[in-house]
Short mmCIF file of C-alpha atoms and ligand atoms in Angstrom, two decimals:
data_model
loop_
_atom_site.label_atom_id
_atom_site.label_comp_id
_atom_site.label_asym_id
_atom_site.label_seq_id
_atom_site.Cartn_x
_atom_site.Cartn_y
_atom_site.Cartn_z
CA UNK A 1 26.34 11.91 3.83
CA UNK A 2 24.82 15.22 4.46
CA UNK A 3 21.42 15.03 6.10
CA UNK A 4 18.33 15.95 3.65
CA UNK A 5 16.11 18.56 4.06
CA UNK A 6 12.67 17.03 2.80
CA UNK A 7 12.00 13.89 2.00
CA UNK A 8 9.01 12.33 0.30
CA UNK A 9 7.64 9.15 1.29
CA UNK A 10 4.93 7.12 -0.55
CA UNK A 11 2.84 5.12 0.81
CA UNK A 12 1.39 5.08 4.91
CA UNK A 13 1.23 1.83 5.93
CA UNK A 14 2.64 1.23 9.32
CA UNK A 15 6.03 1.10 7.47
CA UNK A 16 5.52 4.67 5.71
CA UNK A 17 4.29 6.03 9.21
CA UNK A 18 7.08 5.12 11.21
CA UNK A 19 9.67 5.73 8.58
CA UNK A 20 8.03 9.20 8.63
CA UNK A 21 8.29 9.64 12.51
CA UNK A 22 11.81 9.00 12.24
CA UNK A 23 12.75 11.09 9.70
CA UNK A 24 10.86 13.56 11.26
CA UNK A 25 12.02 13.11 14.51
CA UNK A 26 15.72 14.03 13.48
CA UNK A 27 14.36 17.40 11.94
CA UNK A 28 13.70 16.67 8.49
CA UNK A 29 10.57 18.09 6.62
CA UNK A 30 8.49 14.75 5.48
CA UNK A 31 5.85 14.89 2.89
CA UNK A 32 3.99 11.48 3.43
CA UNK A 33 1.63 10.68 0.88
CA UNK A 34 -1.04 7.76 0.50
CA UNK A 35 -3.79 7.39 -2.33
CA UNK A 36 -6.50 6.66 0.23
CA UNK A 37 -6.56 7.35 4.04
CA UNK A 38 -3.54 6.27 6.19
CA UNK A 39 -2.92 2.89 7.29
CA UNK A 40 -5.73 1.20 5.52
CA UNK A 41 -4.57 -1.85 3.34
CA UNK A 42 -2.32 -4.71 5.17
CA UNK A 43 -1.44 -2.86 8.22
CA UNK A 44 -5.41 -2.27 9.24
CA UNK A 45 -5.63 -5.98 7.67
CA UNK A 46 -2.75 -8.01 9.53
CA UNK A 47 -3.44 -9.90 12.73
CA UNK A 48 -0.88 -8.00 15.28
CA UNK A 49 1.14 -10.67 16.44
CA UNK A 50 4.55 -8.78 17.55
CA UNK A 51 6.97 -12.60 15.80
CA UNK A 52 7.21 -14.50 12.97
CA UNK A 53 4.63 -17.15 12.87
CA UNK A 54 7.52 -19.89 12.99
CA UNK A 55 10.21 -17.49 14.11
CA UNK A 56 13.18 -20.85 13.45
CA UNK A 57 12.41 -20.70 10.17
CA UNK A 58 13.31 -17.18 8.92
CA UNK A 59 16.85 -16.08 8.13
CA UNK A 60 19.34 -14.76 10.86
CA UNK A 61 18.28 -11.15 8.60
CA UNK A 62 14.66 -11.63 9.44
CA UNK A 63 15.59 -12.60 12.93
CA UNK A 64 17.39 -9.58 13.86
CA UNK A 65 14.95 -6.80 12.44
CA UNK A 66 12.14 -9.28 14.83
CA UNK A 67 14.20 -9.40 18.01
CA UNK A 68 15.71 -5.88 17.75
CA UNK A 69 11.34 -5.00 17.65
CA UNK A 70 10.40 -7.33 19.54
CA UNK A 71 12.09 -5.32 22.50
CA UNK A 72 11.43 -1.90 21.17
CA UNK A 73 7.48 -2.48 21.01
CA UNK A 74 5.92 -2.10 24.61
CA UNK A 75 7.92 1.38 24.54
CA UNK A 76 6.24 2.58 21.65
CA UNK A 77 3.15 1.28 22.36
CA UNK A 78 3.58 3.58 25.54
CA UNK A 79 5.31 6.59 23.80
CA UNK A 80 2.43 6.89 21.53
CA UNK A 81 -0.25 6.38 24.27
CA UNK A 82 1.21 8.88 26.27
CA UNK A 83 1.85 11.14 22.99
CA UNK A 84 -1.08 11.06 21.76
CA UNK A 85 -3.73 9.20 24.29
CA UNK A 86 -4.80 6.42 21.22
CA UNK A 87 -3.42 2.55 22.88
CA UNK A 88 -2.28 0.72 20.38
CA UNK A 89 -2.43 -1.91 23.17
CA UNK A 90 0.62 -3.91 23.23
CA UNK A 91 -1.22 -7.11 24.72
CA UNK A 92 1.79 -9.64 26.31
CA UNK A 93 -0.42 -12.97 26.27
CA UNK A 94 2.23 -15.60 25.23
CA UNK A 95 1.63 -18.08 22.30
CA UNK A 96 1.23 -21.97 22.19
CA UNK A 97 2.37 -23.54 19.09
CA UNK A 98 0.85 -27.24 18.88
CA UNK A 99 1.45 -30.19 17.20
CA UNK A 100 4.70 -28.91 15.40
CA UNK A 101 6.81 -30.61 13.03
CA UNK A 102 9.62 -29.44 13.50
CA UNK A 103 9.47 -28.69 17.34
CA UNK A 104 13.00 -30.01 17.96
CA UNK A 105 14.25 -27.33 15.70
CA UNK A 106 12.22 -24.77 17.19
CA UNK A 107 14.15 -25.52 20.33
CA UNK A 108 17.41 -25.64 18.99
CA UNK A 109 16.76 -22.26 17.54
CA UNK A 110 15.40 -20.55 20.80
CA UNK A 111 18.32 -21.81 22.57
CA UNK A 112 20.66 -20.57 20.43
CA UNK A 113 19.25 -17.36 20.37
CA UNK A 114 18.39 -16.98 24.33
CA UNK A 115 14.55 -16.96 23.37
CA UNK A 116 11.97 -18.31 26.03
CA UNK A 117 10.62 -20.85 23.92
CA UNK A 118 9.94 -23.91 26.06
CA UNK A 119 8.39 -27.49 25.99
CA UNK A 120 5.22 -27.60 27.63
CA UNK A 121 3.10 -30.80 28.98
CA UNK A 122 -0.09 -30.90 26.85
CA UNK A 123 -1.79 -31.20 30.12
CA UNK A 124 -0.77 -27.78 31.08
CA UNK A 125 -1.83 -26.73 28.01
CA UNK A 126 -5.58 -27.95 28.29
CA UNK A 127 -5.28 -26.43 32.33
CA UNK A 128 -4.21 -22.94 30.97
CA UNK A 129 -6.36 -22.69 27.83
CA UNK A 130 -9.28 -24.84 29.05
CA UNK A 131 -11.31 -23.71 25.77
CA UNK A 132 -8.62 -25.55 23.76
CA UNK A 133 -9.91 -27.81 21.18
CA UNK A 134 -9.27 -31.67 22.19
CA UNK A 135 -6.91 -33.96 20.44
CA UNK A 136 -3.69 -32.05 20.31
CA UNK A 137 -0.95 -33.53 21.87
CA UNK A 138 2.72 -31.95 21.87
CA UNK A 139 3.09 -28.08 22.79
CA UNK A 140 5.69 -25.22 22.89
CA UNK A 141 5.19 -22.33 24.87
CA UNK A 142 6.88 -18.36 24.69
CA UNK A 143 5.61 -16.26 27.30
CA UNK A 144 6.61 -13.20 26.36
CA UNK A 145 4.87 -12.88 22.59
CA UNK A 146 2.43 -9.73 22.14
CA UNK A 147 -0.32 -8.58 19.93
CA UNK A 148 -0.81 -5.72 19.18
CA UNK A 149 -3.89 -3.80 18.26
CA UNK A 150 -2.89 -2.80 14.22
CA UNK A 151 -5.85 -0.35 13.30
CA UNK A 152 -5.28 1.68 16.40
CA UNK A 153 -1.06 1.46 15.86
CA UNK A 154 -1.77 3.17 12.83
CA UNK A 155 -3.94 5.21 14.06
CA UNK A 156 -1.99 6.48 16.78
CA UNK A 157 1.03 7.06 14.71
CA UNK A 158 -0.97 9.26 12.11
CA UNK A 159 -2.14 11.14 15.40
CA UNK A 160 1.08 11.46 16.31
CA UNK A 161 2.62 12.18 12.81
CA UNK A 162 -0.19 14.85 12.92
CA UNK A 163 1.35 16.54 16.04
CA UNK A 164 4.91 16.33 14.49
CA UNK A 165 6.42 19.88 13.35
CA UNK A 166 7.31 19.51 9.70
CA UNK A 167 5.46 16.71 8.80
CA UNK A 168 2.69 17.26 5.39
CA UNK A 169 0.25 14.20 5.08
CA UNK A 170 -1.20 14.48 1.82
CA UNK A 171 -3.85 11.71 1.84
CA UNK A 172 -6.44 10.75 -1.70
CA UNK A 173 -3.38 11.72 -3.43
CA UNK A 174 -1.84 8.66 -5.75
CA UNK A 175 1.64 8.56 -7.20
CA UNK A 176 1.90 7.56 -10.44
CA UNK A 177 5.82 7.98 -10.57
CA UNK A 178 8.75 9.01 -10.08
CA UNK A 179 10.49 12.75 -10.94
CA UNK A 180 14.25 12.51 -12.27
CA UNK A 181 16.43 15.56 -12.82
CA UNK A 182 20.35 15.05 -14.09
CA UNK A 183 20.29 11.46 -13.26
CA UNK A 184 18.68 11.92 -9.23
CA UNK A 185 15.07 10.94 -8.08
CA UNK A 186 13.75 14.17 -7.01
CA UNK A 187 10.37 13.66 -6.72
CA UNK A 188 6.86 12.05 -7.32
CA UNK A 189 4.44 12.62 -9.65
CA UNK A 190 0.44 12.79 -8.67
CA UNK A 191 -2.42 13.22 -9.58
CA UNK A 192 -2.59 16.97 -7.93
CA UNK A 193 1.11 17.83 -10.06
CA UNK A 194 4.82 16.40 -9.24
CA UNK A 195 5.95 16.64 -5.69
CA UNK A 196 9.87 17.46 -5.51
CA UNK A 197 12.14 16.57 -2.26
CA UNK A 198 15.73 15.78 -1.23
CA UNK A 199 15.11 11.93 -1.28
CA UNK A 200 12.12 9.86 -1.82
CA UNK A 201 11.13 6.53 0.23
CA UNK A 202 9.04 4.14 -1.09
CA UNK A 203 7.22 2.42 1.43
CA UNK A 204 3.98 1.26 -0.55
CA UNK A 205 3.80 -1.88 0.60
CA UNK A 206 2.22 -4.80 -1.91
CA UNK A 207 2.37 -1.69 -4.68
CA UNK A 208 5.82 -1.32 -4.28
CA UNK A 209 7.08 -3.41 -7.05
CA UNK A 210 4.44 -1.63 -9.52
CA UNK A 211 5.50 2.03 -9.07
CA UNK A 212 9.67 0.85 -9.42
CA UNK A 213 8.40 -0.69 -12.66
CA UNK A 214 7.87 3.01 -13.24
CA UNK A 215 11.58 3.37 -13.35
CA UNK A 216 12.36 -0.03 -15.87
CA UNK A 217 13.13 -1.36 -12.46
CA UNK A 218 11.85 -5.54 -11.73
CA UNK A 219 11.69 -5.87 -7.41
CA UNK A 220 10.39 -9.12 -6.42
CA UNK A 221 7.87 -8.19 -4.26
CA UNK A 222 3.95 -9.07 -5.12
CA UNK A 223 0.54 -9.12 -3.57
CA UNK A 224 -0.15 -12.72 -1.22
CA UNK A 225 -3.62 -12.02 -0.24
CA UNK A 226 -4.53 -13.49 3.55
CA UNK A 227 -8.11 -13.31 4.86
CA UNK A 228 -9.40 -13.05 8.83
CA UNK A 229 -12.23 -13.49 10.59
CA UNK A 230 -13.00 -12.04 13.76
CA UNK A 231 -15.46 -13.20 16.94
CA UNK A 232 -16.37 -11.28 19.89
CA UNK A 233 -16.40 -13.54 23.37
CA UNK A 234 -15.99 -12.46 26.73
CA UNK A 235 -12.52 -10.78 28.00
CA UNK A 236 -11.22 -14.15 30.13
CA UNK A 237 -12.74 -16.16 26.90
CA UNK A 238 -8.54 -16.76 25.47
CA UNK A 239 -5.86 -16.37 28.00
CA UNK A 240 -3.17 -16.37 25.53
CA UNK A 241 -2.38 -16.87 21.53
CA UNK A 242 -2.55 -20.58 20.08
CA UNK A 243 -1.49 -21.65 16.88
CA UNK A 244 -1.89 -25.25 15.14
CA UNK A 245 -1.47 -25.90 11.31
CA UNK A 246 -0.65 -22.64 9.87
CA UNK A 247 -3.66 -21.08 11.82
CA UNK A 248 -4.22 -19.10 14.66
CA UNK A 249 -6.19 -17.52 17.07
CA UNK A 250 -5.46 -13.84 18.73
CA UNK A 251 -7.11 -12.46 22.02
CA UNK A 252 -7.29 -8.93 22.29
CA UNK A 253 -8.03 -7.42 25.79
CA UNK A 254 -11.66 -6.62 25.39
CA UNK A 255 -12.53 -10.54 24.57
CA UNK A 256 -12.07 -9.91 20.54
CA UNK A 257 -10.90 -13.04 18.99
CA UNK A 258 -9.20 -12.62 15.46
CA UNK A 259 -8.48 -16.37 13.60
CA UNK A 260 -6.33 -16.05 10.15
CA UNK A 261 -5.50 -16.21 7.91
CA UNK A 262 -5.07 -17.81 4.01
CA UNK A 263 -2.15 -17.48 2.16
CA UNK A 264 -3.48 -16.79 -1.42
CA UNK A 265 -1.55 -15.97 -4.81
CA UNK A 266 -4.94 -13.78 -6.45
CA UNK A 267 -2.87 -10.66 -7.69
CA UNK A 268 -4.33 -7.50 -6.09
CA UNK A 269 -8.37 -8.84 -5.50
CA UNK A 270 -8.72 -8.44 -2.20
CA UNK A 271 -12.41 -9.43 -2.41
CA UNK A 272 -13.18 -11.95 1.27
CA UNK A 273 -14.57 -15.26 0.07
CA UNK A 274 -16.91 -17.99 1.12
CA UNK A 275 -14.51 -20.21 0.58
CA UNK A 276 -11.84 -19.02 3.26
CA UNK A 277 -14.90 -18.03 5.01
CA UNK A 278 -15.47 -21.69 5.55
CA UNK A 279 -11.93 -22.86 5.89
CA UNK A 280 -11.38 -20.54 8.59
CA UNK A 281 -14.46 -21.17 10.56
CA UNK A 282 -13.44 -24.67 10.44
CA UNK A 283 -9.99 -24.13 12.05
CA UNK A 284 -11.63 -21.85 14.55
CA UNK A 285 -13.80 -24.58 15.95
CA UNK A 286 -10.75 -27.15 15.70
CA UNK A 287 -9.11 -24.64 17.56
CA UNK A 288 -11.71 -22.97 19.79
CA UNK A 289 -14.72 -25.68 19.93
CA UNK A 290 -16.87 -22.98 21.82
CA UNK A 291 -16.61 -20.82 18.50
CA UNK A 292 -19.13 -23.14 16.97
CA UNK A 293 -21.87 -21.31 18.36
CA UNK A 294 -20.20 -17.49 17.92
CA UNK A 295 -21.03 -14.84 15.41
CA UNK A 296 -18.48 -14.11 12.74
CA UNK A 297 -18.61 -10.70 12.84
CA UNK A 298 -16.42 -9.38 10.67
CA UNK A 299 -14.21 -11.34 7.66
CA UNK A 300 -12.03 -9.02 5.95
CA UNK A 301 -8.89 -9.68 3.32
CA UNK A 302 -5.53 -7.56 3.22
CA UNK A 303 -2.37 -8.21 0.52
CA UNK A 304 0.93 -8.57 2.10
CA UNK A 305 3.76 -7.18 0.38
CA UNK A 306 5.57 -10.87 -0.31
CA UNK A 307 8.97 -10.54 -1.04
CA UNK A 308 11.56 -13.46 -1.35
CA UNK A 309 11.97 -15.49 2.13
CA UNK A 310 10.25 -12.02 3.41
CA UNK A 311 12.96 -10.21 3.60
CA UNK A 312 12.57 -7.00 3.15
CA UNK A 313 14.35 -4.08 0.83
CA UNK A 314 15.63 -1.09 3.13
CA UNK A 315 17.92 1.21 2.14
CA UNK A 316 18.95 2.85 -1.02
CA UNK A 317 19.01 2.59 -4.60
CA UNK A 318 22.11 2.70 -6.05
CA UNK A 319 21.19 2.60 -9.91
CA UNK A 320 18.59 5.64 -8.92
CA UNK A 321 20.38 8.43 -5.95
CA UNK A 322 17.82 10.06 -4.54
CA UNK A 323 15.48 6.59 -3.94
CA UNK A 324 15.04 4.28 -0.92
CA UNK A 325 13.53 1.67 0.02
CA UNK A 326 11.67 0.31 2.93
CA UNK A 327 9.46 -2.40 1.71
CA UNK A 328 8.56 -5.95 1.06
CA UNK A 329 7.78 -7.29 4.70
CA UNK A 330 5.30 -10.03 3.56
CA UNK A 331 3.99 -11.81 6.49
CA UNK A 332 6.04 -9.81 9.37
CA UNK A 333 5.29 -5.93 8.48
CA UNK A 334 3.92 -4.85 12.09
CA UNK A 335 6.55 -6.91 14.17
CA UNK A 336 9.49 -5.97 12.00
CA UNK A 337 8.29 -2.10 11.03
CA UNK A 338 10.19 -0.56 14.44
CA UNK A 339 13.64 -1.99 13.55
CA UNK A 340 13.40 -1.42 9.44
CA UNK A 341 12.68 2.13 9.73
CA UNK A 342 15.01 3.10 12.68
CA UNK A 343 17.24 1.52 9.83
CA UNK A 344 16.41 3.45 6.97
CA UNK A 345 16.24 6.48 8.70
CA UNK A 346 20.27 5.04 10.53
CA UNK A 347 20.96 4.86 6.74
CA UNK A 348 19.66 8.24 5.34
CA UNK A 349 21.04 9.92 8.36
CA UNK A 350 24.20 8.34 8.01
CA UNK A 351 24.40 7.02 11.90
CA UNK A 352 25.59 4.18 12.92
CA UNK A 353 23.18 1.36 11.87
CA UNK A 354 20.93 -0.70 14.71
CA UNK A 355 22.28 -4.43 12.35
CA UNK A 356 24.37 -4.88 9.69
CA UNK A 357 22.44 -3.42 6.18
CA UNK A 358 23.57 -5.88 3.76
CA UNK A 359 20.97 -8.89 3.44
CA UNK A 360 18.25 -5.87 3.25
CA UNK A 361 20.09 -3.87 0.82
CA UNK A 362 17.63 -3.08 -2.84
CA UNK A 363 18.74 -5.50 -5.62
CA UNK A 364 19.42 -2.45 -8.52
C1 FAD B 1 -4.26 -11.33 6.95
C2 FAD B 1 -2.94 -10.76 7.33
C3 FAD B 1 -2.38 -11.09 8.58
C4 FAD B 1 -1.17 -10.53 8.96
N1 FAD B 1 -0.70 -10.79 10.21
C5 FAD B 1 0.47 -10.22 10.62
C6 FAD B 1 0.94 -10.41 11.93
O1 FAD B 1 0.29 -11.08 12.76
N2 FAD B 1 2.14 -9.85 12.30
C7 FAD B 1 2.88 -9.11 11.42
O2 FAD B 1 3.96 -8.66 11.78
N3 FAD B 1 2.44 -8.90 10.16
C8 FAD B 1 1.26 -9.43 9.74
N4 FAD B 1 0.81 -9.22 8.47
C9 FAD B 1 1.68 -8.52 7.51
C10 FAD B 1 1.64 -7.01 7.69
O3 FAD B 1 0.29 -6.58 7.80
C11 FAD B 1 2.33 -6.33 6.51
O4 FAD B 1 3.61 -6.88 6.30
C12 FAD B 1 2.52 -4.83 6.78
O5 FAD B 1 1.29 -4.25 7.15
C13 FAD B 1 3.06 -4.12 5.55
O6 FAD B 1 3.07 -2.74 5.83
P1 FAD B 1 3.33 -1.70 4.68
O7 FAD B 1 3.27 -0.36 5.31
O8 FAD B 1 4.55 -2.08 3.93
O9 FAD B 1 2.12 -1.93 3.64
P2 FAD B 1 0.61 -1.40 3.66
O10 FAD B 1 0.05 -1.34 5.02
O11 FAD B 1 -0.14 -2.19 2.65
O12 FAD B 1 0.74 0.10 3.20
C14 FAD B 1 1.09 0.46 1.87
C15 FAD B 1 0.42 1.81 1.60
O13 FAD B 1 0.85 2.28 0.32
C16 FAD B 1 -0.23 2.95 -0.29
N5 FAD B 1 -0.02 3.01 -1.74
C17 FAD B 1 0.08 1.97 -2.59
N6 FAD B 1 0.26 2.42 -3.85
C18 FAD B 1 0.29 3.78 -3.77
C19 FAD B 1 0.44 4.82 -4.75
N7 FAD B 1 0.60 4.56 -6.05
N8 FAD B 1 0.41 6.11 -4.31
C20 FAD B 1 0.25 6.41 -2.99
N9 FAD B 1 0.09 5.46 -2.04
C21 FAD B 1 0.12 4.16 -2.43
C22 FAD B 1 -1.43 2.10 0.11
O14 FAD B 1 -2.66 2.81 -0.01
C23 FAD B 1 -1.10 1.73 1.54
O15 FAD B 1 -1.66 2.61 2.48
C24 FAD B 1 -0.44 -9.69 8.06
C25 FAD B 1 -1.01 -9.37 6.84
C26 FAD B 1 -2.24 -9.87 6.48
C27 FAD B 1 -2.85 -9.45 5.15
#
């Protein structure tokens, strides 16, 4: 495959942005385009944590795009620091599931797959975490899970997109579809007049599935709406991440405590509610008693792109040359977004791919 020349990507969520850098990176002239600022819907929502809430439950496809970013993400944490002096702080505080289920399989799984996942005495627990809510009594432990900081990753990687020789952000711009000429996608058309390229990526997260219904094309991939609150404590308040019935609780360095989130079918209303407000300030407290008597200070709603057992679609379209995809992360869009678009950009490039394509490969 000969290497393209420009190529048009729509939509810069941390997914579009990365794909971007990596096109870029290997000397290709990228036109990135979002209809509002960069990096504002789900990847300024999502929570940061760098794994799979319940990483033995996902597919061995899933599992491989995790692990394979897992690794790469305290580098590029540090490559854009040093790039372009924004931290996207890649915060290594471990994460205590309690009171699973399915613990044994959670074992099972990490030892199969040489993860540090480990049994821990409750009584640990309650001497690491003292702040830990009472009553829980079983725990797993993986010391090396990170958070990371999403608004400034995406912030940092439009500051370094910005630096990036060839690379056009055009942002207020929406694409309304897609430009076809002798049977090839050559383009995008906006609301400023069509856009032409070598290839085009779609990387619109949630929105994806809307714009390929442009094209008579059906991708299973919808809006699943998940709302956070956030608290402000001191820095030593959380030592590490804790989970416990589907909800959790993320330190960030400077004593920021996010708890999320819903899982919500509500199309694409991304309106916060009392409701979840409620619910979530109740699994705070269960979580965090001392939260009781903290400030919510912000509560905020983001749609993930949901896709079927959230795996994603990367690579290209075979009904439609010219179009890829890169899209449909649902609930694991920061910790899987190194390892997808090293492999779209493996694909386009025609390299040697970082896994094996197939499970991720577009439906049409
Ligand atoms: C509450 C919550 C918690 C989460 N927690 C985590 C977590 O802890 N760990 C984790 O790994 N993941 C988490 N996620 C999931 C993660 O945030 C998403 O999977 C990821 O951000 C998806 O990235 P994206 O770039 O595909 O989509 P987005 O960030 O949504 O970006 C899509 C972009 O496309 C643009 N766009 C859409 N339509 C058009 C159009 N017609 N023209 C031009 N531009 C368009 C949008 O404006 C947007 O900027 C969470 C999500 C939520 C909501």
């Amino acid at each position: 495959m000969s290497k393209p020349e420009h190529a048009i990507v729509v939509g810069a969520g941390v997914i579009g942005l990365l794909t971007t850098l990596n096109l870029a990176s290997a000397g290709i002239k990228v036109t990135l385009i979002d209809r509002q600022q960069a990096g504002k819907e789900a990847s300024w929502a999502g929570g940061g944590i760098v794994s799979p809430l319940y990483p033995w439950r996902y597919s061995p496809a899933v599992t491989a795009l995790a692990h394979w970013s897992q690794d790469f993400y305290p580098q590029l944490g540090d490559h854009l620091f040093g790039r372009t002096g924004i931290d996207p702080q890649v915060h290594v505080t471990g994460l205590y599931w309690l009171d699973l289920d399915d613990e044994a399989r959670a074992l099972t799984w990490a030892n199969e797959q040489s993860r540090p996942l480990s049994k821990v005495a409750i009584n640990e627990v309650y001497r690491k975490v003292p702040v830990l809510g009472p009553g829980f009594a079983e725990a797993v432990y993986m010391a090396n899970v990170a958070n990371v900081r999403n608004p400034r990753l995406v912030k940092a990687l439009r500051a370094a997109l910005e630096a990036t020789p060839g690379v056009q952000l055009l942002e207020h711009c929406a694409v309304q579809g897609f430009v076809q000429h002798q049977a090839r996608v050559c383009g995008v058309r906006t609301e400023a007049g069509e856009i032409l390229g070598d290839e085009v990526v779609l990387t619109a997260g949630a929105w994806s599935g809307e714009l390929l219904a442009t094209l008579g094309l059906a991708l299973p991939v919808e809006p699943v709406k998940g709302q956070m609150i956030l608290f402000k404590c001191s820095e030593d308040f959380l030592p590490a991440m804790v989970l416990a019935r589907t909800r959790y609780a993320i330190p960030r360095r400077d004593g920021h405590i996010l708890v999320g989130s819903t899982l919500e079918h509500a199309g694409f209303d991304k309106t916060p509610t009392e409701d979840a407000l409620a619910s979530l300030r109740a699994s705070a407290q269960d979580l965090l008693p001392a939260l009781r008597e903290a400030q919510v200070i912000a509560h905020w709603a983001g749609l993930r792109p949901g896709s079927p057992e959230g795996i994603p679609f990367i690579g290209p379209v075979h009904s439609h040359p010219g179009l890829w995809l890169n899209c449909g992360h649902y609930r694991n869009g920061l910790v899987l977004a190194p390892a997808s678009c090293q492999l779209l950009a493996d694909l386009m490039l025609g390299r040697a791919p970082i896994v094996e394509p197939a499970p991720y490969a577009p439906p049409f």
